Coordinates of N, CA, C and O in Angstrom, one line a residue:
M1 N -39.0 -1.6 3.4 CA -38.3 -0.9 2.3 C -36.8 -1.4 2.4 O -36.2 -1.3 3.4
H2 N -36.4 -1.9 1.3 CA -35.0 -2.5 1.1 C -34.0 -1.4 1.3 O -33.0 -1.6 2.0
E3 N -34.3 -0.2 0.8 CA -33.3 0.9 0.9 C -33.1 1.4 2.4 O -32.0 1.8 2.8
L4 N -34.1 1.3 3.2 CA -34.0 1.6 4.6 C -33.0 0.7 5.3 O -32.1 1.2 6.1
S5 N -33.1 -0.6 5.1 CA -32.2 -1.5 5.7 C -30.8 -1.3 5.2 O -29.8 -1.4 6.0
L6 N -30.6 -0.9 3.9 CA -29.3 -0.6 3.4 C -28.7 0.6 4.1 O -27.5 0.7 4.4
C7 N -29.6 1.6 4.3 CA -29.1 2.8 5.0 C -28.7 2.6 6.5 O -27.7 3.1 7.0
Q8 N -29.4 1.7 7.1 CA -29.1 1.3 8.5 C -27.7 0.6 8.5 O -26.9 0.9 9.4
A9 N -27.5 -0.3 7.6 CA -26.2 -1.0 7.5 C -25.1 0.1 7.2 O -24.0 0.0 7.7
L10 N -25.4 1.0 6.3 CA -24.4 2.1 6.0 C -24.1 2.9 7.2 O -22.9 3.2 7.5
I11 N -25.1 3.3 8.0 CA -24.9 4.0 9.2 C -24.0 3.2 10.2 O -23.1 3.8 10.8
D12 N -24.3 1.9 10.3 CA -23.4 1.1 11.2 C -21.9 1.2 10.7 O -21.1 1.3 11.6
Q13 N -21.7 1.1 9.4 CA -20.4 1.1 8.9 C -19.7 2.5 9.1 O -18.6 2.6 9.5
V14 N -20.5 3.5 8.9 CA -20.0 4.9 9.1 C -19.6 5.1 10.6 O -18.6 5.7 10.9
E15 N -20.5 4.7 11.5 CA -20.3 4.9 12.9 C -19.0 4.2 13.3 O -18.2 4.7 14.1
Q16 N -18.8 3.0 12.8 CA -17.6 2.2 13.1 C -16.3 2.9 12.7 O -15.3 3.1 13.4
I17 N -16.4 3.4 11.5 CA -15.2 4.2 10.9 C -15.0 5.4 11.7 O -13.8 5.8 12.0
A18 N -16.0 6.1 12.0 CA -15.9 7.4 12.8 C -15.3 7.1 14.2 O -14.4 7.8 14.6
R19 N -15.7 6.0 14.8 CA -15.1 5.7 16.1 C -13.7 5.4 16.0 O -12.8 5.8 16.8
E20 N -13.3 4.6 15.0 CA -11.9 4.2 14.8 C -11.0 5.4 14.6 O -9.8 5.4 14.9
H21 N -11.5 6.5 14.0 CA -10.8 7.7 13.8 C -10.9 8.8 14.8 O -10.4 9.9 14.7
G22 N -11.7 8.5 15.9 CA -12.0 9.5 16.9 C -12.8 10.7 16.5 O -12.6 11.8 17.0
A23 N -13.6 10.5 15.5 CA -14.4 11.6 14.9 C -15.6 12.0 15.9 O -16.1 11.2 16.6
T24 N -15.9 13.3 15.9 CA -17.0 13.7 16.6 C -18.3 14.0 15.7 O -19.3 14.2 16.3
G25 N -18.1 13.9 14.4 CA -19.2 14.1 13.5 C -18.8 13.6 12.1 O -17.7 13.3 11.8
V26 N -19.8 13.5 11.3 CA -19.7 13.1 9.9 C -20.3 14.2 9.1 O -21.4 14.6 9.3
E27 N -19.5 14.8 8.2 CA -19.9 15.9 7.3 C -20.5 15.5 6.0 O -21.5 16.0 5.6
R28 N -19.9 14.5 5.4 CA -20.3 14.1 4.1 C -20.1 12.6 3.9 O -19.0 12.1 4.3
I29 N -21.0 11.9 3.2 CA -20.9 10.5 2.9 C -21.1 10.4 1.3 O -22.1 10.8 0.8
L30 N -20.1 9.8 0.7 CA -20.2 9.6 -0.8 C -20.3 8.1 -1.1 O -19.5 7.3 -0.7
L31 N -21.4 7.8 -1.7 CA -21.7 6.4 -2.2 C -21.6 6.4 -3.7 O -22.1 7.3 -4.3
K32 N -21.1 5.3 -4.2 CA -21.1 5.0 -5.6 C -22.1 3.9 -5.8 O -22.0 2.8 -5.2
V33 N -23.1 4.1 -6.7 CA -24.1 3.1 -6.9 C -24.2 2.8 -8.4 O -24.4 3.7 -9.2
G34 N -24.1 1.6 -8.7 CA -24.2 1.1 -10.1 C -25.6 0.9 -10.5 O -26.4 0.5 -9.6
P35 N -25.9 1.0 -11.8 CA -27.3 0.8 -12.2 C -27.8 -0.7 -12.1 O -29.0 -0.9 -12.1
L36 N -26.8 -1.6 -11.9 CA -27.2 -3.0 -11.7 C -27.2 -3.4 -10.2 O -27.2 -4.6 -9.9
A37 N -27.1 -2.5 -9.3 CA -27.0 -2.8 -7.9 C -28.3 -3.2 -7.2 O -28.3 -3.7 -6.1
G38 N -29.4 -3.0 -7.9 CA -30.7 -3.4 -7.3 C -31.1 -2.4 -6.3 O -31.9 -2.7 -5.4
V39 N -30.6 -1.1 -6.4 CA -31.0 -0.1 -5.4 C -31.5 1.1 -6.2 O -30.9 1.5 -7.2
E40 N -32.5 1.7 -5.7 CA -33.1 2.9 -6.3 C -32.5 4.1 -5.5 O -32.8 4.4 -4.4
P41 N -31.6 4.9 -6.2 CA -30.9 6.0 -5.5 C -31.8 7.0 -4.8 O -31.5 7.5 -3.7
L42 N -32.9 7.3 -5.5 CA -33.9 8.3 -4.9 C -34.5 7.8 -3.6 O -34.6 8.5 -2.6
L43 N -34.8 6.5 -3.6 CA -35.4 5.9 -2.3 C -34.3 5.8 -1.3 O -34.6 6.0 -0.1
L44 N -33.1 5.6 -1.7 CA -32.0 5.6 -0.7 C -31.8 7.0 -0.1 O -31.6 7.1 1.1
Q45 N -31.9 8.0 -0.9 CA -31.7 9.4 -0.4 C -32.9 9.7 0.5 O -32.6 10.4 1.6
H46 N -34.1 9.2 0.3 CA -35.2 9.5 1.2 C -35.1 8.7 2.5 O -35.6 9.2 3.5
A47 N -34.6 7.5 2.4 CA -34.5 6.6 3.6 C -33.4 7.1 4.5 O -33.5 6.8 5.7
Y48 N -32.4 7.7 4.0 CA -31.2 8.1 4.8 C -31.5 8.9 6.1 O -31.1 8.5 7.1
P49 N -32.3 9.9 6.0 CA -32.6 10.7 7.2 C -33.3 9.9 8.3 O -33.0 10.1 9.5
L50 N -34.1 8.9 7.9 CA -34.8 8.1 8.9 C -33.7 7.2 9.6 O -33.8 7.0 10.8
A51 N -32.8 6.6 8.9 CA -31.8 5.8 9.5 C -30.8 6.5 10.3 O -30.2 6.0 11.2
A52 N -30.5 7.8 9.9 CA -29.4 8.6 10.6 C -29.9 9.3 11.8 O -29.0 9.7 12.6
V53 N -31.1 9.4 12.1 CA -31.6 10.1 13.3 C -30.9 9.6 14.6 O -30.9 8.4 14.8
G54 N -30.4 10.5 15.3 CA -29.8 10.2 16.6 C -28.4 9.5 16.5 O -27.8 9.1 17.5
T55 N -27.8 9.6 15.3 CA -26.4 9.0 15.1 C -25.4 10.1 14.9 O -25.8 11.2 14.7
I56 N -24.2 9.7 14.8 CA -23.1 10.7 14.6 C -23.2 11.2 13.1 O -22.7 12.3 12.8
A57 N -23.9 10.5 12.3 CA -24.1 11.0 10.9 C -25.4 11.6 10.6 O -25.8 11.8 9.4
E58 N -26.1 12.0 11.7 CA -27.5 12.6 11.5 C -27.5 13.8 10.6 O -28.4 14.0 9.8
H59 N -26.5 14.7 10.6 CA -26.4 15.9 9.8 C -25.5 15.8 8.6 O -25.3 16.8 8.0
A60 N -25.1 14.6 8.3 CA -24.2 14.4 7.2 C -24.9 14.6 5.9 O -26.1 14.1 5.7
E61 N -24.2 15.1 4.9 CA -24.8 15.2 3.5 C -24.5 13.8 2.9 O -23.4 13.3 2.9
L62 N -25.6 13.2 2.3 CA -25.4 12.0 1.6 C -25.4 12.3 0.1 O -26.3 12.8 -0.5
V63 N -24.2 12.0 -0.5 CA -24.0 12.2 -2.0 C -24.0 10.9 -2.6 O -23.2 10.0 -2.3
I64 N -24.9 10.7 -3.6 CA -24.9 9.4 -4.4 C -24.4 9.7 -5.8 O -25.0 10.5 -6.5
E65 N -23.3 9.0 -6.1 CA -22.7 9.2 -7.4 C -22.9 7.9 -8.3 O -22.6 6.8 -7.8
P66 N -23.5 8.0 -9.4 CA -23.7 6.8 -10.3 C -22.4 6.3 -10.8 O -21.5 7.1 -11.1
S67 N -22.3 5.0 -10.9 CA -21.1 4.4 -11.6 C -21.5 3.8 -12.9 O -22.7 3.5 -13.1
Q68 N -20.5 3.6 -13.8 CA -20.8 3.1 -15.1 C -20.8 1.6 -15.1 O -20.1 1.0 -14.3
V69 N -21.5 1.0 -16.0 CA -21.4 -0.4 -16.3 C -20.2 -0.7 -17.2 O -20.1 0.0 -18.2
R70 N -19.3 -1.5 -16.7 CA -18.1 -1.8 -17.5 C -18.0 -3.3 -17.6 O -18.3 -4.1 -16.7
V71 N -17.5 -3.8 -18.8 CA -17.4 -5.2 -19.0 C -16.0 -5.5 -19.6 O -15.3 -4.6 -20.2
R72 N -15.5 -6.7 -19.4 CA -14.3 -7.2 -20.1 C -14.7 -8.3 -21.0 O -15.4 -9.2 -20.7
C73 N -14.3 -8.2 -22.3 CA -14.6 -9.1 -23.3 C -13.8 -10.4 -23.2 O -12.5 -10.3 -23.0
Q74 N -14.4 -11.5 -23.3 CA -13.7 -12.8 -23.2 C -13.1 -13.2 -24.6 O -12.4 -14.1 -24.7
E75 N -13.5 -12.4 -25.6 CA -13.1 -12.7 -27.0 C -11.8 -11.9 -27.3 O -10.8 -12.4 -27.7
C76 N -11.9 -10.5 -27.1 CA -10.8 -9.7 -27.5 C -10.1 -9.1 -26.3 O -9.1 -8.3 -26.5
D77 N -10.5 -9.3 -25.1 CA -9.9 -8.9 -23.8 C -10.0 -7.4 -23.6 O -9.3 -6.8 -22.8
A78 N -10.9 -6.7 -24.4 CA -11.0 -5.2 -24.2 C -11.9 -5.0 -23.0 O -12.8 -5.8 -22.6
E79 N -11.7 -3.9 -22.3 CA -12.5 -3.4 -21.2 C -13.2 -2.1 -21.7 O -12.6 -1.2 -22.0
T80 N -14.6 -2.2 -21.7 CA -15.3 -1.1 -22.3 C -16.6 -0.8 -21.5 O -17.0 -1.7 -20.7
D81 N -17.2 0.3 -21.7 CA -18.5 0.7 -21.1 C -19.6 -0.1 -21.8 O -19.4 -0.5 -23.0
A82 N -20.6 -0.4 -21.1 CA -21.8 -1.1 -21.7 C -23.0 -0.5 -21.1 O -23.0 0.2 -20.1
K83 N -24.1 -0.8 -21.8 CA -25.4 -0.4 -21.3 C -26.0 -1.5 -20.3 O -25.7 -2.7 -20.5
P84 N -26.7 -1.0 -19.3 CA -27.2 -2.0 -18.3 C -28.0 -3.2 -18.8 O -27.9 -4.3 -18.3
N85 N -28.7 -2.9 -19.9 CA -29.5 -4.0 -20.5 C -28.9 -4.6 -21.7 O -29.5 -5.4 -22.4
R86 N -27.6 -4.3 -22.0 CA -26.9 -4.9 -23.2 C -25.4 -4.9 -22.8 O -24.7 -4.0 -23.1
L87 N -25.0 -6.0 -22.2 CA -23.6 -6.2 -21.8 C -22.7 -6.7 -22.9 O -22.1 -7.7 -22.8
L88 N -22.6 -5.9 -24.0 CA -21.9 -6.2 -25.1 C -20.5 -5.5 -25.1 O -20.4 -4.4 -24.6
C89 N -19.5 -6.1 -25.7 CA -18.2 -5.5 -25.8 C -18.3 -4.3 -26.8 O -18.8 -4.4 -27.9
G90 N -17.8 -3.2 -26.3 CA -17.8 -2.0 -27.1 C -16.8 -2.0 -28.2 O -16.8 -1.2 -29.1
A91 N -15.8 -2.9 -28.1 CA -14.7 -3.0 -29.1 C -15.1 -3.9 -30.3 O -15.0 -3.5 -31.5
C92 N -15.6 -5.1 -30.0 CA -15.8 -6.1 -31.0 C -17.3 -6.5 -31.1 O -17.7 -7.2 -32.1
G93 N -18.1 -6.1 -30.2 CA -19.5 -6.4 -30.2 C -19.9 -7.8 -29.6 O -21.1 -8.1 -29.7
S94 N -19.0 -8.5 -29.1 CA -19.3 -9.8 -28.6 C -20.2 -9.8 -27.4 O -20.1 -8.9 -26.6
F95 N -21.0 -10.8 -27.2 CA -21.8 -10.9 -26.0 C -21.1 -11.7 -24.9 O -21.6 -11.8 -23.8
K96 N -19.9 -12.2 -25.2 CA -19.2 -13.0 -24.2 C -18.3 -12.1 -23.4 O -17.1 -11.9 -23.6
T97 N -19.0 -11.5 -22.4 CA -18.3 -10.5 -21.6 C -18.5 -10.8 -20.1 O -19.4 -11.6 -19.7
R98 N -17.7 -10.2 -19.3 CA -17.8 -10.4 -17.8 C -17.9 -9.0 -17.2 O -17.2 -8.1 -17.6
L99 N -18.9 -8.9 -16.3 CA -19.1 -7.6 -15.6 C -17.9 -7.3 -14.7 O -17.5 -8.1 -13.9
I100 N -17.4 -6.1 -14.9 CA -16.3 -5.5 -14.1 C -16.9 -4.6 -13.0 O -16.5 -4.6 -11.9
S101 N -17.8 -3.7 -13.4 CA -18.4 -2.8 -12.5 C -19.8 -2.4 -13.0 O -20.1 -2.6 -14.1
G102 N -20.6 -1.9 -12.1 CA -21.9 -1.5 -12.4 C -23.0 -2.1 -11.5 O -24.1 -1.7 -11.5
D103 N -22.5 -3.0 -10.7 CA -23.4 -3.7 -9.7 C -23.1 -3.4 -8.3 O -23.6 -4.0 -7.3
E104 N -22.2 -2.3 -8.1 CA -21.7 -2.0 -6.7 C -22.6 -1.0 -6.0 O -23.2 -0.2 -6.6
L105 N -22.5 -1.1 -4.7 CA -23.0 -0.1 -3.7 C -21.8 0.1 -2.8 O -21.6 -0.7 -1.9
L106 N -21.1 1.1 -3.1 CA -19.8 1.3 -2.4 C -19.7 2.6 -1.6 O -20.0 3.7 -2.2
L107 N -19.3 2.4 -0.4 CA -18.9 3.6 0.4 C -17.6 4.1 -0.1 O -16.6 3.5 0.2
A108 N -17.6 5.2 -0.9 CA -16.4 5.6 -1.5 C -15.6 6.6 -0.7 O -14.4 6.6 -0.8
N109 N -16.3 7.5 0.1 CA -15.6 8.5 0.9 C -16.4 9.0 2.0 O -17.6 9.0 1.9
L110 N -15.7 9.3 3.1 CA -16.3 9.9 4.3 C -15.5 11.2 4.6 O -14.3 11.2 4.6
E111 N -16.3 12.2 5.0 CA -15.6 13.4 5.5 C -16.0 13.5 7.0 O -17.2 13.6 7.3
L112 N -15.0 13.4 7.8 CA -15.3 13.3 9.3 C -14.8 14.6 10.0 O -14.0 15.3 9.5
T113 N -15.5 14.9 11.1 CA -15.1 16.0 11.9 C -14.2 15.4 13.0 O -14.7 14.6 13.8
I114 N -12.9 15.8 13.0 CA -12.0 15.2 14.0 C -11.5 16.4 14.9 O -11.0 17.4 14.3
P115 N -11.6 16.3 16.2 CA -11.2 17.4 17.0 C -9.7 17.6 17.0 O -8.9 16.8 16.6

């Protein structure tokens, strides 16, 4: 399962950050996941407890927040929202766009327990 390996890498990152800050626990983990990230948020949510067992983040709440697909138009230079299956400029309708966001899997926030 792809999501389990992602959760294991997430736990490694969370543990490193917790150690750097002298934390004794992790209360909450906020992830931002774009629709083009190649990750199924529900599977990620189910895989998390398996990866977290026995770690400092074992009892942490995993919150997954969806992010929007955004593009920058190469024709009119507008930055607009787009649909995952139609990366068109929302201002002029051009198909000549560059993806700005929507493909990320980002550790956005940690709430740590610090003595």
